[in-house]
PDB file of C-alpha atoms in Angstrom:
ATOM      1  CA  GLU A1463     206.606  50.788 105.821  1.00  0.00           C
ATOM      2  CA  PHE A1464     207.052  47.693 108.551  1.00  0.00           C
ATOM      3  CA  ASN A1465     204.352  47.585 111.302  1.00  0.00           C
ATOM      4  CA  ALA A1466     204.989  45.618 114.135  1.00  0.00           C
ATOM      5  CA  GLU A1467     201.238  44.626 114.739  1.00  0.00           C
ATOM      6  CA  ASP A1468     201.170  43.011 111.310  1.00  0.00           C
ATOM      7  CA  ILE A1469     203.372  40.166 112.987  1.00  0.00           C
ATOM      8  CA  VAL A1470     201.478  36.882 113.592  1.00  0.00           C
ATOM      9  CA  PHE A1471     203.380  34.535 116.270  1.00  0.00           C
ATOM     10  CA  THR A1472     202.280  30.967 115.402  1.00  0.00           C
ATOM     11  CA  ALA A1473     201.655  29.008 118.334  1.00  0.00           C
ATOM     12  CA  PRO A1474     204.716  26.611 120.046  1.00  0.00           C
ATOM     13  CA  ARG A1475     204.910  23.076 118.839  1.00  0.00           C
ATOM     14  CA  LYS A1476     207.166  20.503 119.809  1.00  0.00           C
ATOM     15  CA  VAL A1477     209.467  19.145 117.303  1.00  0.00           C
ATOM     16  CA  ASN A1478     211.709  16.149 118.287  1.00  0.00           C
ATOM     17  CA  ASP A1479     213.261  18.136 121.211  1.00  0.00           C
ATOM     18  CA  ARG A1480     212.810  21.618 119.816  1.00  0.00           C
ATOM     19  CA  THR A1481     210.228  23.955 120.423  1.00  0.00           C
ATOM     20  CA  GLN A1482     209.187  25.964 117.291  1.00  0.00           C
ATOM     21  CA  VAL A1483     207.724  29.273 116.885  1.00  0.00           C
ATOM     22  CA  TYR A1484     207.180  31.005 113.364  1.00  0.00           C
ATOM     23  CA  LEU A1485     206.850  35.022 112.796  1.00  0.00           C
ATOM     24  CA  ASN A1486     204.730  35.559 109.747  1.00  0.00           C
ATOM     25  CA  TYR A1487     204.127  38.670 108.388  1.00  0.00           C
ATOM     26  CA  THR A1488     200.821  39.787 106.196  1.00  0.00           C
ATOM     27  CA  GLY A1489     200.782  36.059 105.483  1.00  0.00           C
ATOM     28  CA  ALA A1490     204.503  35.282 104.357  1.00  0.00           C
ATOM     29  CA  ARG A1491     206.558  32.803 106.643  1.00  0.00           C
ATOM     30  CA  ARG A1492     209.835  33.930 104.875  1.00  0.00           C
ATOM     31  CA  TRP A1493     210.197  37.908 105.053  1.00  0.00           C
ATOM     32  CA  GLY A1494     212.650  40.425 106.312  1.00  0.00           C
ATOM     33  CA  TRP A1495     213.615  44.212 106.293  1.00  0.00           C
ATOM     34  CA  GLU A1496     215.700  46.422 104.077  1.00  0.00           C
ATOM     35  CA  THR A1497     217.127  48.504 106.906  1.00  0.00           C
ATOM     36  CA  PRO A1498     217.801  52.292 106.446  1.00  0.00           C
ATOM     37  CA  TYR A1499     221.576  53.277 106.466  1.00  0.00           C
ATOM     38  CA  LEU A1500     222.587  52.774 109.677  1.00  0.00           C
ATOM     39  CA  LYS A1501     225.683  53.233 111.739  1.00  0.00           C
ATOM     40  CA  ALA A1502     227.824  50.713 112.705  1.00  0.00           C
ATOM     41  CA  PRO A1503     229.809  52.032 115.365  1.00  0.00           C
ATOM     42  CA  PHE A1504     232.423  49.005 115.967  1.00  0.00           C
ATOM     43  CA  GLY A1505     232.382  47.332 112.457  1.00  0.00           C
ATOM     44  CA  PRO A1506     231.363  43.343 112.618  1.00  0.00           C
ATOM     45  CA  SER A1507     232.254  41.892 115.968  1.00  0.00           C
ATOM     46  CA  SER A1508     233.384  38.477 116.781  1.00  0.00           C
ATOM     47  CA  TYR A1509     232.267  36.705 119.898  1.00  0.00           C
ATOM     48  CA  GLN A1510     232.569  33.231 121.281  1.00  0.00           C
ATOM     49  CA  LYS A1511     230.119  30.892 121.054  1.00  0.00           C
ATOM     50  CA  GLY A1512     229.693  29.307 124.886  1.00  0.00           C
ATOM     51  CA  ASP A1513     232.963  27.257 125.461  1.00  0.00           C
ATOM     52  CA  THR A1514     232.734  25.401 122.297  1.00  0.00           C
ATOM     53  CA  GLY A1515     235.554  28.132 120.800  1.00  0.00           C
ATOM     54  CA  ILE A1516     233.595  28.664 117.868  1.00  0.00           C
ATOM     55  CA  GLN A1517     233.725  32.437 116.759  1.00  0.00           C
ATOM     56  CA  ASP A1518     229.952  33.610 115.711  1.00  0.00           C
ATOM     57  CA  TYR A1519     229.640  37.343 114.319  1.00  0.00           C
ATOM     58  CA  ASN A1520     227.655  40.194 114.539  1.00  0.00           C
ATOM     59  CA  LEU A1521     226.964  43.742 112.895  1.00  0.00           C
ATOM     60  CA  PRO A1522     226.067  46.296 115.501  1.00  0.00           C
ATOM     61  CA  LEU A1523     223.506  48.926 114.200  1.00  0.00           C
ATOM     62  CA  GLN A1524     223.084  52.171 116.433  1.00  0.00           C
ATOM     63  CA  ALA A1525     219.906  54.201 115.753  1.00  0.00           C
ATOM     64  CA  VAL A1526     221.770  57.050 113.664  1.00  0.00           C
ATOM     65  CA  ALA A1527     221.087  58.210 110.402  1.00  0.00           C
ATOM     66  CA  ARG A1528     223.772  58.735 107.485  1.00  0.00           C
ATOM     67  CA  ASN A1529     222.023  62.104 106.776  1.00  0.00           C
ATOM     68  CA  PRO A1530     220.195  64.691 109.393  1.00  0.00           C
ATOM     69  CA  GLU A1531     216.902  64.024 106.912  1.00  0.00           C
ATOM     70  CA  GLU A1532     216.715  60.398 107.290  1.00  0.00           C
ATOM     71  CA  GLN A1533     216.846  60.569 111.024  1.00  0.00           C
ATOM     72  CA  GLU A1534     212.807  60.420 111.309  1.00  0.00           C
ATOM     73  CA  LEU A1535     212.871  57.265 108.891  1.00  0.00           C
ATOM     74  CA  VAL A1536     215.765  55.756 111.273  1.00  0.00           C
ATOM     75  CA  ASP A1537     213.659  56.567 114.411  1.00  0.00           C
ATOM     76  CA  LYS A1538     210.220  55.117 113.074  1.00  0.00           C
ATOM     77  CA  PHE A1539     212.214  52.135 112.219  1.00  0.00           C
ATOM     78  CA  PHE A1540     213.856  51.480 115.828  1.00  0.00           C
ATOM     79  CA  SER A1541     210.389  52.210 117.381  1.00  0.00           C
ATOM     80  CA  GLU A1542     208.680  49.626 115.605  1.00  0.00           C
ATOM     81  CA  PHE A1543     211.487  47.368 116.768  1.00  0.00           C
ATOM     82  CA  GLU A1544     210.564  48.044 120.137  1.00  0.00           C
ATOM     83  CA  LYS A1545     206.946  47.395 119.284  1.00  0.00           C
ATOM     84  CA  MET A1546     208.014  43.896 117.977  1.00  0.00           C
ATOM     85  CA  ASP A1547     210.056  43.499 121.542  1.00  0.00           C
ATOM     86  CA  GLN A1548     207.033  44.119 123.449  1.00  0.00           C
ATOM     87  CA  ARG A1549     204.810  41.829 121.689  1.00  0.00           C
ATOM     88  CA  VAL A1550     207.651  38.624 121.983  1.00  0.00           C
ATOM     89  CA  LEU A1551     207.575  39.803 125.524  1.00  0.00           C
ATOM     90  CA  GLU A1552     203.523  39.175 125.692  1.00  0.00           C
ATOM     91  CA  PHE A1553     203.784  36.170 123.479  1.00  0.00           C
ATOM     92  CA  ALA A1554     206.582  34.667 125.798  1.00  0.00           C
ATOM     93  CA  GLN A1555     204.162  35.581 129.049  1.00  0.00           C
ATOM     94  CA  LYS A1556     201.176  34.172 127.311  1.00  0.00           C
ATOM     95  CA  HIS A1557     202.952  30.772 126.843  1.00  0.00           C
ATOM     96  CA  SER A1558     205.878  30.545 129.482  1.00  0.00           C
ATOM     97  CA  LYS A1559     204.597  26.999 130.147  1.00  0.00           C
ATOM     98  CA  MET A1560     205.903  25.586 126.903  1.00  0.00           C
ATOM     99  CA  LEU A1561     208.542  28.473 126.165  1.00  0.00           C
ATOM    100  CA  LEU A1562     209.985  29.148 129.615  1.00  0.00           C
ATOM    101  CA  GLY A1563     209.102  25.903 131.786  1.00  0.00           C
ATOM    102  CA  LYS A1564     206.444  27.917 134.221  1.00  0.00           C
ATOM    103  CA  GLN A1565     203.365  29.570 133.737  1.00  0.00           C
ATOM    104  CA  TYR A1566     203.360  33.119 134.544  1.00  0.00           C
ATOM    105  CA  THR A1567     200.760  35.696 135.048  1.00  0.00           C
ATOM    106  CA  ASP A1568     200.707  39.170 133.606  1.00  0.00           C
ATOM    107  CA  GLN A1569     201.390  40.808 136.600  1.00  0.00           C
ATOM    108  CA  GLN A1570     204.753  38.571 136.393  1.00  0.00           C
ATOM    109  CA  LEU A1571     205.827  40.241 133.227  1.00  0.00           C
ATOM    110  CA  ASP A1572     208.658  41.608 135.124  1.00  0.00           C
ATOM    111  CA  ILE A1573     210.033  38.157 135.904  1.00  0.00           C
ATOM    112  CA  VAL A1574     209.157  37.110 132.243  1.00  0.00           C
ATOM    113  CA  GLU A1575     211.375  40.008 130.534  1.00  0.00           C
ATOM    114  CA  VAL A1576     214.188  38.845 132.686  1.00  0.00           C
ATOM    115  CA  MET A1577     214.228  35.836 130.511  1.00  0.00           C
ATOM    116  CA  THR A1578     213.068  36.989 127.001  1.00  0.00           C
ATOM    117  CA  GLY A1579     215.940  38.368 124.617  1.00  0.00           C
ATOM    118  CA  LYS A1580     215.427  41.662 122.999  1.00  0.00           C
ATOM    119  CA  CYS A1581     216.331  42.809 119.632  1.00  0.00           C
ATOM    120  CA  VAL A1582     216.941  46.470 120.514  1.00  0.00           C
ATOM    121  CA  ARG A1583     219.609  47.235 123.027  1.00  0.00           C
ATOM    122  CA  LYS A1584     219.322  50.771 124.787  1.00  0.00           C
ATOM    123  CA  ASN A1585     221.735  52.449 127.053  1.00  0.00           C
ATOM    124  CA  ASP A1586     221.540  55.867 128.499  1.00  0.00           C
ATOM    125  CA  ARG A1587     224.958  56.677 127.166  1.00  0.00           C
ATOM    126  CA  TYR A1588     224.709  55.393 123.527  1.00  0.00           C
ATOM    127  CA  PRO A1589     222.515  55.431 120.651  1.00  0.00           C
ATOM    128  CA  ALA A1590     219.876  52.563 120.548  1.00  0.00           C
ATOM    129  CA  ARG A1591     221.063  49.427 118.227  1.00  0.00           C
ATOM    130  CA  ILE A1592     219.969  46.202 117.071  1.00  0.00           C
ATOM    131  CA  SER A1593     223.420  43.602 116.170  1.00  0.00           C
ATOM    132  CA  PRO A1594     221.807  41.040 113.235  1.00  0.00           C
ATOM    133  CA  LYS A1595     224.004  37.586 113.657  1.00  0.00           C
ATOM    134  CA  ILE A1596     225.902  37.190 110.403  1.00  0.00           C
ATOM    135  CA  PRO A1597     225.628  33.707 108.999  1.00  0.00           C
ATOM    136  CA  LYS A1598     227.900  30.930 108.506  1.00  0.00           C
ATOM    137  CA  LYS A1599     227.618  28.991 105.097  1.00  0.00           C
ATOM    138  CA  ARG A1600     226.350  25.554 105.972  1.00  0.00           C
ATOM    139  CA  ASP A1601     225.935  22.157 103.762  1.00  0.00           C
ATOM    140  CA  LYS A1602     222.660  20.157 103.533  1.00  0.00           C
ATOM    141  CA  ASN A1603     222.714  18.604 106.671  1.00  0.00           C
ATOM    142  CA  ASN A1604     222.954  22.046 107.607  1.00  0.00           C
ATOM    143  CA  LYS A1605     226.514  21.695 109.141  1.00  0.00           C
ATOM    144  CA  ILE A1606     228.970  24.515 108.962  1.00  0.00           C
ATOM    145  CA  ILE A1607     231.550  24.100 106.047  1.00  0.00           C
ATOM    146  CA  VAL A1608     235.046  24.518 106.620  1.00  0.00           C
ATOM    147  CA  PRO A1609     236.592  26.766 105.705  1.00  0.00           C
ATOM    148  CA  ILE A1610     234.306  29.000 107.781  1.00  0.00           C
ATOM    149  CA  SER A1611     232.597  31.984 105.400  1.00  0.00           C
ATOM    150  CA  PRO A1612     229.698  34.135 105.819  1.00  0.00           C
ATOM    151  CA  ASP A1613     226.793  33.124 104.251  1.00  0.00           C
ATOM    152  CA  ILE A1614     225.676  36.826 102.801  1.00  0.00           C
ATOM    153  CA  LEU A1615     225.593  38.953  99.467  1.00  0.00           C
ATOM    154  CA  ALA A1616     227.576  42.301  99.570  1.00  0.00           C
ATOM    155  CA  PHE A1617     227.295  45.043  97.522  1.00  0.00           C
ATOM    156  CA  HIS A1618     230.164  47.582  96.911  1.00  0.00           C
ATOM    157  CA  LYS A1619     230.192  50.219  93.811  1.00  0.00           C
ATOM    158  CA  THR A1620     228.107  47.698  91.990  1.00  0.00           C
ATOM    159  CA  PRO A1621     224.681  46.143  91.442  1.00  0.00           C
ATOM    160  CA  GLU A1622     226.469  43.024  91.278  1.00  0.00           C
ATOM    161  CA  PRO A1623     226.151  40.992  94.413  1.00  0.00           C
ATOM    162  CA  ILE A1624     229.640  39.899  95.534  1.00  0.00           C
ATOM    163  CA  GLN A1625     230.124  36.888  98.026  1.00  0.00           C
ATOM    164  CA  PRO A1626     232.358  37.519 101.098  1.00  0.00           C
ATOM    165  CA  ASN A1627     235.210  34.739 100.877  1.00  0.00           C
ATOM    166  CA  SER A1628     236.003  35.373 104.645  1.00  0.00           C
ATOM    167  CA  PHE A1629     234.782  37.371 107.807  1.00  0.00           C
ATOM    168  CA  ASP A1630     238.012  39.209 107.563  1.00  0.00           C
ATOM    169  CA  GLU A1631     236.815  40.657 104.329  1.00  0.00           C
ATOM    170  CA  VAL A1632     233.633  41.828 105.812  1.00  0.00           C
ATOM    171  CA  ILE A1633     235.380  43.321 108.550  1.00  0.00           C
ATOM    172  CA  LYS A1634     237.847  44.943 105.969  1.00  0.00           C
ATOM    173  CA  HIS A1635     234.788  46.497 104.506  1.00  0.00           C
ATOM    174  CA  VAL A1636     232.989  47.740 107.356  1.00  0.00           C
ATOM    175  CA  PRO A1637     235.456  49.930 109.237  1.00  0.00           C
ATOM    176  CA  ARG A1638     234.452  51.673 112.560  1.00  0.00           C
ATOM    177  CA  ASN A1639     231.573  54.429 112.379  1.00  0.00           C
ATOM    178  CA  SER A1640     231.039  53.714 109.156  1.00  0.00           C
ATOM    179  CA  PHE A1641     227.334  53.751 107.002  1.00  0.00           C
ATOM    180  CA  VAL A1642     225.889  50.410 105.942  1.00  0.00           C
ATOM    181  CA  LYS A1643     222.396  49.085 104.626  1.00  0.00           C
ATOM    182  CA  CYS A1644     221.060  45.708 104.980  1.00  0.00           C
ATOM    183  CA  ILE A1645     218.390  43.249 104.835  1.00  0.00           C
ATOM    184  CA  ILE A1646     217.971  41.153 107.800  1.00  0.00           C
ATOM    185  CA  ARG A1647     215.291  38.481 108.985  1.00  0.00           C
ATOM    186  CA  PRO A1648     214.374  37.581 112.006  1.00  0.00           C
ATOM    187  CA  ARG A1649     213.972  33.943 113.705  1.00  0.00           C
ATOM    188  CA  PHE A1650     212.403  33.077 117.253  1.00  0.00           C
ATOM    189  CA  TRP A1651     214.484  30.678 119.244  1.00  0.00           C
ATOM    190  CA  VAL A1652     213.765  28.710 122.567  1.00  0.00           C
ATOM    191  CA  VAL A1653     217.020  27.910 124.719  1.00  0.00           C
ATOM    192  CA  GLY A1654     217.387  26.607 127.917  1.00  0.00           C
ATOM    193  CA  GLY A1655     214.534  28.092 129.537  1.00  0.00           C
ATOM    194  CA  LYS A1656     214.602  31.494 127.600  1.00  0.00           C
ATOM    195  CA  CYS A1657     213.125  32.800 124.318  1.00  0.00           C
ATOM    196  CA  GLY A1658     213.562  36.013 121.719  1.00  0.00           C
ATOM    197  CA  VAL A1659     213.896  36.885 118.463  1.00  0.00           C
ATOM    198  CA  SER A1660     217.300  37.021 116.617  1.00  0.00           C
ATOM    199  CA  LEU A1661     218.089  39.057 113.350  1.00  0.00           C
ATOM    200  CA  PHE A1662     220.113  37.308 110.421  1.00  0.00           C
ATOM    201  CA  MET A1663     221.465  39.154 108.049  1.00  0.00           C
ATOM    202  CA  GLN A1664     220.972  38.317 104.356  1.00  0.00           C
ATOM    203  CA  GLN A1665     222.731  41.168 102.122  1.00  0.00           C
ATOM    204  CA  ILE A1666     224.404  44.195 103.381  1.00  0.00           C
ATOM    205  CA  VAL A1667     225.792  47.581 100.997  1.00  0.00           C
ATOM    206  CA  TYR A1668     228.884  48.332 102.083  1.00  0.00           C
ATOM    207  CA  PRO A1669     230.048  51.856 102.464  1.00  0.00           C
ATOM    208  CA  GLU A1670     231.944  53.393  99.364  1.00  0.00           C
TER     209      GLU A1670
END
């Protein structure tokens, strides 16, 4: 049901030292997607956030359907994500003075593209993929709670949600090349003269 043309970007504004942009969809500020079942070729992946020594986690998901009859749905899903990436690029060019530190023209869109992140990653050798981040539990002051644990709900062979206690638990339940369904949400980011949209997981259905 997702239509990338229905996304409305709010004008960038400064709040303290941060630049904020919201993505509204059909009038809603908080919204997200329920993905089709998608292939998780590597299972959850971890990577270090800069030189902080802190590990972040995401779940790469390829545009590969669980069943052949679902491939058309998956292709449409990724097609709309690519349209969203193009809209983000055009928005970044229009507001490049505030988002990127310098105003770029329509003819300089290729320069803006280098500084604008994409949700869909493409490679000639592999299917297109998205990589929603798995958020960490935080307190009321937005500080990460220790011991670190994922802030998502999981479902496994039952309609009752499970609150994973650790990232190792999520890794155990999502082996390589399994198929999962997720609820993910978008967030616009502006950091160091670059910008884009990141995806964050809220819920996941573990493979059986």
